């Protein structure tokens, strides 16, 4: 816009909206098609940012369904406006991936709690499971009555089925009788037929009856044919439904798979932005976002039990954070803890213990610096009006015992893994030398106390909360 046009706009006065409209008018731009397109894009961007803010708020208050819905729409609008790998979409991708991860954890928790109360193995000492020896006489009579009624209903159904078969058999017999009567009438034919020798007549009759009998044997009754057709139709329908369900499952990825894809898109978008940045502060801010994305990718891999990939992503995050933050940063301690968890599940027990011990050492160093008032700045606490050094020291002191407990769990996992391998090795040796053992002599492996068989427990040493 030229200087004369600016002066003209100022002279016009009016509201800011009117000034923007004047500056984007076809006369000001010299392009009649630019204004409407920009207005539409601006509206979409505004709607996307509104959905993005709402999704972040819902995620913060644990309204996961609403968060997923809002952030999905925000990602769709932003990617349509700026492109799939644009930096403007990266934050929306990241929070959408986090929301999907939380939804997957919630679903996993629901499925895991479905069998709560059911005894494991031979443990039947549970009030929710009925013990026949502890039933009262009245309860026994009730059960016997219900079982008897069920047997009677089943017997009646079998009787009806048998009667239906008898009716079909009877109708078949009546048809044969009618054919015999027709043959008897045919026997009263003119004399030329009666003059034939008896042996020849018997032979002709046998030949005429043979095709009819073969046809009756080969052709089922109408009811049987109908039942066979219905059975084949039902089986075909079930097969089609199963194929359609499998196709839908292939087309619709799981929440964990979709979360991984969104976080990968966010990582790519952040890294593309890094290539074009020259300012050190802006570059550090984007690199911190890359680290957050890598750590969340590691959490997704842990939930998905792809532990090797989790170790790769979290290790990359730790290396970057050591370059970006001071040695006493809680972000480094958080990453070391997560790496210890991933290594433990990947059966790298010694490395896992070392990573967890490094996390404790990092937190103890920060506690010492807090007491000396020489700690590094924690970005997450910068705008917290209620922050105090004393409160953070208390918080860190409560986190260290939790990490020490995790170290003990990891050592127990190592011992259990060694016992299992020794047992398997002994079983193979005995099996090779003396043949297979009887079933009664084979010991049953038990799950070690304290071992994690479901999703790994996550202790956020960054903010002091313990999430499951």
Coordinates of C-alpha atoms in Angstrom, one line a residue:
X1 CA 0.0 0.0 0.0
X2 CA 1.5 3.4 -1.0
X3 CA 1.9 6.4 1.3
X4 CA -1.0 8.3 -0.3
X5 CA -3.3 5.3 0.3
X6 CA -2.2 5.2 3.9
X7 CA -2.9 8.9 4.4
X8 CA -6.3 8.4 2.7
X9 CA -7.1 5.5 5.1
X10 CA -6.2 7.6 8.1
X11 CA -8.3 10.4 6.9
X12 CA -11.3 8.1 6.6
X13 CA -11.1 7.1 10.3
X14 CA -13.6 4.6 11.4
X15 CA -13.1 1.3 13.2
X16 CA -10.1 -1.0 12.9
X17 CA -12.2 -3.5 10.9
X18 CA -13.1 -0.7 8.4
X19 CA -9.4 0.2 8.0
X20 CA -8.5 -3.4 7.4
X21 CA -11.3 -3.7 4.8
X22 CA -10.1 -0.6 3.1
X23 CA -6.5 -1.8 3.0
X24 CA -7.5 -5.1 1.5
X25 CA -10.0 -3.7 -1.0
X26 CA -9.6 -4.4 -4.7
X27 CA -8.7 -0.8 -5.4
X28 CA -5.9 -0.8 -2.7
X29 CA -4.5 -4.2 -3.8
X30 CA -5.0 -3.9 -7.5
X31 CA -6.1 -7.5 -7.5
X32 CA -9.8 -8.2 -7.4
X33 CA -9.4 -11.9 -6.4
X34 CA -7.0 -11.5 -3.5
X35 CA -9.4 -10.1 -0.8
X36 CA -12.1 -12.8 -0.8
X37 CA -9.5 -15.6 -0.6
X38 CA -7.6 -14.0 2.2
X39 CA -10.9 -13.4 4.2
X40 CA -11.9 -17.1 3.9
X41 CA -8.4 -18.3 4.9
X42 CA -8.4 -16.0 7.9
X43 CA -11.8 -17.3 9.0
X44 CA -10.6 -20.9 8.7
X45 CA -7.4 -20.1 10.6
X46 CA -9.4 -18.4 13.4
X47 CA -11.7 -21.4 13.7
X48 CA -8.8 -23.8 13.8
X49 CA -7.0 -21.8 16.5
X50 CA -10.2 -21.7 18.5
X51 CA -10.6 -25.5 18.3
X52 CA -6.9 -25.9 19.1
X53 CA -7.2 -23.8 22.3
X54 CA -10.4 -25.7 23.3
X55 CA -8.6 -29.1 22.7
X56 CA -5.7 -28.1 24.9
X57 CA -8.0 -27.0 27.7
X58 CA -10.0 -30.3 27.5
X59 CA -6.7 -32.3 27.6
X60 CA -5.6 -30.3 30.7
X61 CA -8.9 -31.1 32.5
X62 CA -8.8 -34.8 31.3
X63 CA -11.9 -34.5 29.1
X64 CA -10.1 -36.8 26.5
X65 CA -13.1 -37.4 24.1
X66 CA -13.7 -33.6 23.7
X67 CA -9.9 -33.0 23.4
X68 CA -9.5 -35.6 20.6
X69 CA -12.6 -34.2 18.7
X70 CA -11.5 -30.6 18.9
X71 CA -7.8 -31.2 18.1
X72 CA -8.7 -33.5 15.1
X73 CA -10.8 -30.7 13.6
X74 CA -8.0 -28.2 14.2
X75 CA -5.5 -30.4 12.5
X76 CA -7.7 -30.9 9.5
X77 CA -8.4 -27.2 9.1
X78 CA -4.7 -26.1 9.6
X79 CA -3.3 -28.8 7.2
X80 CA -5.8 -27.8 4.6
X81 CA -4.8 -24.2 4.8
X82 CA -1.0 -24.4 5.3
X83 CA 0.0 -27.9 4.1
X84 CA 0.5 -31.2 5.8
X85 CA 4.0 -30.6 7.1
X86 CA 3.8 -26.8 7.7
X87 CA 5.2 -25.5 11.0
X88 CA 1.8 -23.9 11.7
X89 CA 0.3 -27.4 12.1
X90 CA 3.1 -28.9 14.3
X91 CA 1.6 -27.8 17.7
X92 CA -1.8 -29.1 16.8
X93 CA -0.3 -32.5 15.6
X94 CA 1.6 -32.7 18.9
X95 CA -1.3 -32.2 21.2
X96 CA -3.6 -34.3 19.1
X97 CA -1.0 -37.2 19.4
X98 CA -0.9 -36.7 23.2
X99 CA -4.7 -36.8 23.4
X100 CA -4.8 -40.0 21.4
X101 CA -2.2 -41.5 23.7
X102 CA -4.3 -40.6 26.7
X103 CA -7.4 -42.2 25.1
X104 CA -5.4 -45.4 24.3
X105 CA -4.3 -45.5 28.0
X106 CA -7.9 -45.0 29.1
X107 CA -9.1 -47.8 26.9
X108 CA -6.3 -50.1 28.0
X109 CA -7.3 -49.4 31.6
X110 CA -10.9 -50.3 30.9
X111 CA -10.0 -53.6 29.3
X112 CA -7.5 -54.3 32.1
X113 CA -10.2 -53.8 34.7
X114 CA -12.7 -56.0 33.0
X115 CA -11.4 -59.1 34.9
X116 CA -10.9 -57.4 38.2
X117 CA -12.2 -59.7 40.9
X118 CA -11.7 -62.9 39.0
X119 CA -9.2 -65.2 40.8
X120 CA -5.9 -65.8 39.1
X121 CA -4.9 -69.5 38.6
X122 CA -5.9 -71.6 41.6
X123 CA -6.8 -68.6 43.8
X124 CA -10.5 -69.2 44.4
X125 CA -10.7 -67.5 47.8
X126 CA -12.8 -64.6 46.5
X127 CA -16.2 -63.4 47.5
X128 CA -17.2 -62.6 43.9
X129 CA -16.9 -66.3 42.8
X130 CA -19.6 -68.7 43.9
X131 CA -18.3 -71.7 46.0
X132 CA -20.7 -74.7 45.8
X133 CA -19.7 -75.9 49.2
X134 CA -20.8 -72.6 50.8
X135 CA -24.2 -72.4 49.1
X136 CA -27.3 -72.7 51.4
X137 CA -30.0 -75.3 50.8
X138 CA -32.4 -72.7 49.4
X139 CA -29.7 -71.6 46.9
X140 CA -29.0 -75.2 45.9
X141 CA -32.8 -75.8 45.2
X142 CA -32.9 -72.6 43.1
X143 CA -30.0 -73.6 41.0
X144 CA -31.3 -77.2 40.6
X145 CA -34.7 -75.7 39.5
X146 CA -33.1 -73.4 36.9
X147 CA -30.9 -76.2 35.6
X148 CA -33.9 -78.5 35.3
X149 CA -35.9 -75.9 33.4
X150 CA -33.1 -75.4 31.0
X151 CA -32.8 -79.1 30.4
X152 CA -36.6 -79.4 29.8
X153 CA -36.5 -76.6 27.3
X154 CA -33.6 -78.2 25.5
X155 CA -35.4 -81.6 25.5
X156 CA -38.6 -80.0 24.0
X157 CA -36.5 -78.4 21.3
X158 CA -35.0 -81.7 20.4
X159 CA -38.4 -83.4 20.4
X160 CA -39.8 -80.7 18.0
X161 CA -36.9 -81.2 15.7
X162 CA -37.4 -85.0 15.7
X163 CA -41.1 -84.6 15.0
X164 CA -40.3 -82.4 12.0
X165 CA -37.9 -85.1 10.7
X166 CA -40.7 -87.7 11.1
X167 CA -43.2 -85.6 9.2
X168 CA -40.8 -85.2 6.3
X169 CA -40.1 -89.0 6.3
X170 CA -43.9 -89.7 6.4
X171 CA -44.6 -87.4 3.4
X172 CA -41.8 -89.2 1.5
X173 CA -43.4 -92.6 2.3
X174 CA -46.9 -91.3 1.1
X175 CA -45.4 -90.2 -2.2
X176 CA -44.0 -93.7 -2.7
X177 CA -47.4 -95.3 -2.0
X178 CA -49.1 -93.1 -4.6
X179 CA -46.5 -94.2 -7.2
X180 CA -47.3 -97.8 -6.4
X181 CA -51.0 -97.2 -6.9
X182 CA -50.3 -95.6 -10.3
X183 CA -48.3 -98.6 -11.3
X184 CA -51.1 -101.0 -10.2
X185 CA -53.5 -99.1 -12.5
X186 CA -51.1 -99.3 -15.4
X187 CA -51.1 -103.1 -14.9
X188 CA -54.8 -103.3 -16.0
X189 CA -53.9 -102.4 -19.6
X190 CA -55.1 -104.1 -22.8
X191 CA -54.6 -107.8 -23.4
X192 CA -51.5 -107.3 -25.5
X193 CA -49.6 -106.3 -22.4
X194 CA -50.9 -109.2 -20.4
X195 CA -49.9 -111.6 -23.1
X196 CA -46.2 -110.8 -22.4
X197 CA -44.3 -113.4 -20.4
X198 CA -44.3 -112.8 -16.7
X199 CA -40.5 -112.6 -16.5
X200 CA -40.4 -109.9 -19.2
X201 CA -43.1 -107.8 -17.3
X202 CA -41.2 -108.1 -14.1
X203 CA -38.0 -107.0 -15.8
X204 CA -39.8 -103.9 -17.3
X205 CA -41.3 -103.0 -14.0
X206 CA -37.9 -103.2 -12.3
X207 CA -36.4 -101.0 -15.0
X208 CA -39.2 -98.4 -14.6
X209 CA -38.9 -98.3 -10.8
X210 CA -35.1 -98.0 -10.8
X211 CA -34.9 -94.4 -12.1
X212 CA -37.6 -93.2 -9.7
X213 CA -35.8 -94.7 -6.8
X214 CA -32.5 -93.2 -7.8
X215 CA -34.2 -89.8 -8.2
X216 CA -35.8 -90.0 -4.8
X217 CA -32.4 -91.0 -3.2
X218 CA -30.5 -88.2 -5.0
X219 CA -33.1 -85.4 -4.5
X220 CA -33.6 -84.2 -0.9
X221 CA -37.0 -83.1 0.4
X222 CA -38.1 -79.5 0.0
X223 CA -37.7 -78.8 3.7
X224 CA -34.1 -80.2 3.7
X225 CA -33.2 -78.3 0.5
X226 CA -34.6 -75.1 2.1
X227 CA -32.6 -75.7 5.3
X228 CA -29.4 -76.4 3.3
X229 CA -29.9 -73.2 1.3
X230 CA -30.5 -71.1 4.4
X231 CA -27.4 -72.6 6.1
X232 CA -25.2 -71.9 3.1
X233 CA -26.7 -68.3 2.9
X234 CA -26.0 -67.7 6.6
X235 CA -22.4 -69.0 6.3
X236 CA -21.8 -66.8 3.2
X237 CA -23.2 -63.8 5.0
X238 CA -21.0 -64.4 8.1
X239 CA -18.0 -64.7 5.8
X240 CA -18.8 -61.4 4.1
X241 CA -19.4 -59.7 7.5
X242 CA -16.0 -61.0 8.7
X243 CA -14.3 -59.8 5.6
X244 CA -15.9 -56.3 5.9
X245 CA -14.9 -56.1 9.6
X246 CA -11.3 -57.0 8.8
X247 CA -11.3 -54.4 6.0
X248 CA -12.6 -51.8 8.4
X249 CA -10.0 -52.7 11.0
X250 CA -7.3 -52.3 8.4
X251 CA -8.7 -49.0 7.2
X252 CA -9.2 -47.6 10.8
X253 CA -5.9 -47.5 12.7
X254 CA -5.8 -47.8 16.4
X255 CA -5.5 -44.8 18.7
X256 CA -1.9 -45.7 19.4
X257 CA -1.1 -46.0 15.7
X258 CA -2.8 -42.7 14.9
X259 CA -1.0 -41.1 17.9
X260 CA 2.4 -42.2 16.5
X261 CA 1.6 -40.9 13.1
X262 CA 0.5 -37.5 14.4
X263 CA 3.6 -37.2 16.6
X264 CA 5.9 -38.2 13.6
X265 CA 4.2 -35.4 11.6
X266 CA 4.8 -32.9 14.4
X267 CA 8.5 -34.0 14.6
X268 CA 9.0 -33.5 10.8
X269 CA 7.3 -30.1 10.9
X270 CA 9.5 -28.9 13.8
X271 CA 12.6 -30.1 12.1
X272 CA 11.7 -28.4 8.8
X273 CA 11.3 -25.2 10.7
X274 CA 14.7 -25.6 12.4
X275 CA 16.4 -25.6 9.0
X276 CA 15.1 -22.1 8.2
X277 CA 15.9 -20.5 11.6
X278 CA 18.9 -18.4 12.4
X279 CA 18.0 -16.8 15.7
X280 CA 19.4 -18.8 18.6
X281 CA 16.5 -18.2 21.0
X282 CA 13.9 -19.3 18.4
X283 CA 16.0 -22.3 17.5
X284 CA 16.2 -23.4 21.1
X285 CA 12.5 -23.0 21.6
X286 CA 11.7 -25.3 18.6
X287 CA 14.4 -27.8 19.6
X288 CA 12.7 -28.1 23.0
X289 CA 9.5 -28.9 21.2
X290 CA 11.3 -31.6 19.2
X291 CA 12.5 -33.1 22.5
X292 CA 8.9 -33.1 23.9
X293 CA 7.7 -34.9 20.8
X294 CA 10.5 -37.5 20.9
X295 CA 9.7 -38.2 24.6
X296 CA 6.0 -38.7 23.8
X297 CA 6.9 -40.9 20.8
X298 CA 8.8 -43.0 23.3
X299 CA 5.8 -43.2 25.6
X300 CA 3.6 -44.4 22.6
X301 CA 6.1 -47.1 21.8
X302 CA 6.1 -48.2 25.5
X303 CA 2.3 -48.5 25.4
X304 CA 2.6 -50.4 22.1
X305 CA 5.3 -52.7 23.6
X306 CA 7.8 -51.8 20.8
X307 CA 10.5 -51.3 23.4
X308 CA 13.4 -51.0 21.1
X309 CA 11.9 -48.1 19.3
X310 CA 11.1 -46.5 22.6
X311 CA 14.7 -46.7 23.7
X312 CA 15.9 -45.1 20.4
X313 CA 13.5 -42.1 20.6
X314 CA 14.1 -41.5 24.3
X315 CA 17.8 -41.7 23.9
X316 CA 17.7 -39.1 21.2
X317 CA 15.6 -36.9 23.4
X318 CA 18.1 -37.2 26.3
X319 CA 21.1 -36.3 24.1
X320 CA 19.3 -33.2 22.8
X321 CA 18.2 -32.1 26.3
X322 CA 21.7 -32.5 27.7
X323 CA 22.8 -29.9 25.1
X324 CA 19.8 -27.5 25.8
X325 CA 19.6 -27.6 29.6
X326 CA 21.8 -27.3 32.6
X327 CA 23.0 -30.5 34.4
X328 CA 20.5 -30.0 37.2
X329 CA 17.4 -29.6 34.9
X330 CA 14.4 -31.7 35.9
X331 CA 13.7 -32.3 32.2
X332 CA 16.9 -34.3 32.0
X333 CA 15.9 -36.3 35.1
X334 CA 12.5 -37.0 33.6
X335 CA 14.1 -38.3 30.4
X336 CA 16.6 -40.5 32.3
X337 CA 13.7 -42.0 34.3
X338 CA 11.7 -42.8 31.1
X339 CA 14.8 -44.3 29.5
X340 CA 15.3 -46.5 32.5
X341 CA 11.7 -47.7 32.2
X342 CA 12.1 -48.4 28.5
X343 CA 15.4 -50.3 29.0
X344 CA 13.9 -52.4 31.8
X345 CA 11.1 -53.6 29.5
X346 CA 13.7 -54.1 26.7
X347 CA 15.5 -56.5 29.2
X348 CA 18.6 -54.2 29.4
X349 CA 18.4 -54.3 33.1
X350 CA 21.9 -53.1 34.0
X351 CA 21.6 -50.1 31.7
X352 CA 18.1 -49.4 33.1
X353 CA 19.4 -49.3 36.6
X354 CA 22.1 -46.9 35.6
X355 CA 19.7 -44.6 33.9
X356 CA 17.4 -44.5 37.0
X357 CA 20.4 -43.9 39.2
X358 CA 21.4 -41.0 36.9
X359 CA 17.9 -39.5 37.4
X360 CA 18.3 -39.6 41.2
X361 CA 21.7 -38.0 40.9
X362 CA 20.3 -35.2 38.7
X363 CA 17.5 -34.5 41.2
X364 CA 19.9 -34.5 44.2
X365 CA 22.1 -32.1 42.4
X366 CA 19.1 -29.8 41.8
X367 CA 18.2 -30.0 45.5
X368 CA 21.7 -29.0 46.5
X369 CA 21.6 -26.1 44.1
X370 CA 18.2 -25.0 45.4
X371 CA 19.5 -24.9 48.9
X372 CA 22.5 -22.8 47.7
X373 CA 20.2 -20.7 45.6
X374 CA 22.2 -21.5 42.5
X375 CA 19.8 -23.7 40.6
X376 CA 19.1 -23.4 36.9
X377 CA 15.9 -21.7 35.7
X378 CA 12.9 -24.1 35.4
X379 CA 10.9 -22.8 32.4
X380 CA 7.7 -24.5 33.7
X381 CA 7.9 -22.6 37.0
X382 CA 8.8 -19.2 35.6
X383 CA 5.2 -17.9 35.6
X384 CA 4.0 -19.8 38.7
X385 CA 3.0 -17.2 41.4
X386 CA 3.0 -19.9 44.1
X387 CA 6.5 -21.3 43.3
X388 CA 9.0 -21.4 46.1
X389 CA 12.4 -23.2 46.5
X390 CA 11.2 -24.9 49.7
X391 CA 8.2 -26.4 47.9
X392 CA 10.3 -27.7 45.1
X393 CA 12.8 -29.3 47.5
X394 CA 9.9 -31.1 49.3
X395 CA 8.6 -32.2 46.0
X396 CA 11.9 -33.6 44.8
X397 CA 12.4 -35.4 48.2
X398 CA 9.2 -37.3 47.6
X399 CA 10.1 -38.3 44.0
X400 CA 13.5 -39.9 44.9
X401 CA 12.0 -42.9 46.9
X402 CA 9.7 -43.6 44.0
X403 CA 12.6 -43.9 41.6
X404 CA 14.5 -46.1 44.1
X405 CA 11.5 -48.4 44.2
X406 CA 11.6 -48.6 40.4
X407 CA 15.3 -49.5 40.6
X408 CA 14.4 -52.4 43.0
X409 CA 11.6 -53.5 40.6
X410 CA 14.1 -53.6 37.8
X411 CA 16.5 -55.7 39.8
X412 CA 13.6 -58.1 40.6
X413 CA 12.8 -58.3 36.9
X414 CA 16.4 -59.1 36.1
X415 CA 16.4 -61.9 38.7
X416 CA 13.1 -63.3 37.5
X417 CA 14.3 -63.3 33.9
X418 CA 17.5 -65.2 34.9
X419 CA 15.4 -67.8 36.8
X420 CA 13.1 -68.2 33.8
X421 CA 16.0 -68.7 31.4
X422 CA 17.7 -71.2 33.8
X423 CA 14.4 -73.1 34.1
X424 CA 13.9 -73.3 30.4
X425 CA 17.5 -74.4 29.9
X426 CA 17.1 -77.2 32.4
X427 CA 13.9 -78.3 30.9
X428 CA 15.5 -78.5 27.5
X429 CA 18.4 -80.5 28.8
X430 CA 16.2 -82.9 30.6
X431 CA 13.9 -83.2 27.7
X432 CA 16.8 -84.1 25.3
X433 CA 18.4 -86.7 27.7
X434 CA 15.3 -88.4 29.2
X435 CA 12.5 -87.5 26.9
X436 CA 9.4 -85.3 27.7
X437 CA 8.4 -85.0 31.3
X438 CA 5.0 -86.0 32.5
X439 CA 2.5 -83.2 32.7
X440 CA 2.2 -83.5 36.5
X441 CA 5.9 -82.8 37.0
X442 CA 6.1 -79.6 34.9
X443 CA 6.2 -76.5 37.1
X444 CA 4.1 -73.5 36.3
X445 CA 5.9 -70.2 35.9
X446 CA 4.5 -67.5 38.1
X447 CA 4.6 -63.7 37.4
X448 CA 7.2 -62.0 39.6
X449 CA 5.9 -59.7 42.2
X450 CA 6.3 -56.0 41.3
X451 CA 6.9 -56.8 37.6
X452 CA 5.0 -54.7 35.1
X453 CA 2.9 -56.8 32.8
X454 CA 0.7 -54.0 31.5
X455 CA 1.4 -50.5 30.5
X456 CA 4.6 -49.1 32.2
X457 CA 4.0 -46.8 35.2
X458 CA 5.0 -43.2 34.4
X459 CA 6.4 -41.0 37.1
X460 CA 6.7 -37.4 35.8
X461 CA 9.7 -36.1 37.6
X462 CA 9.3 -32.9 35.7
X463 CA 6.1 -31.8 37.5
X464 CA 6.1 -34.2 40.4
X465 CA 2.8 -36.0 39.5
X466 CA 2.5 -39.7 39.2
X467 CA 0.4 -40.9 36.2
X468 CA -0.6 -44.3 35.4

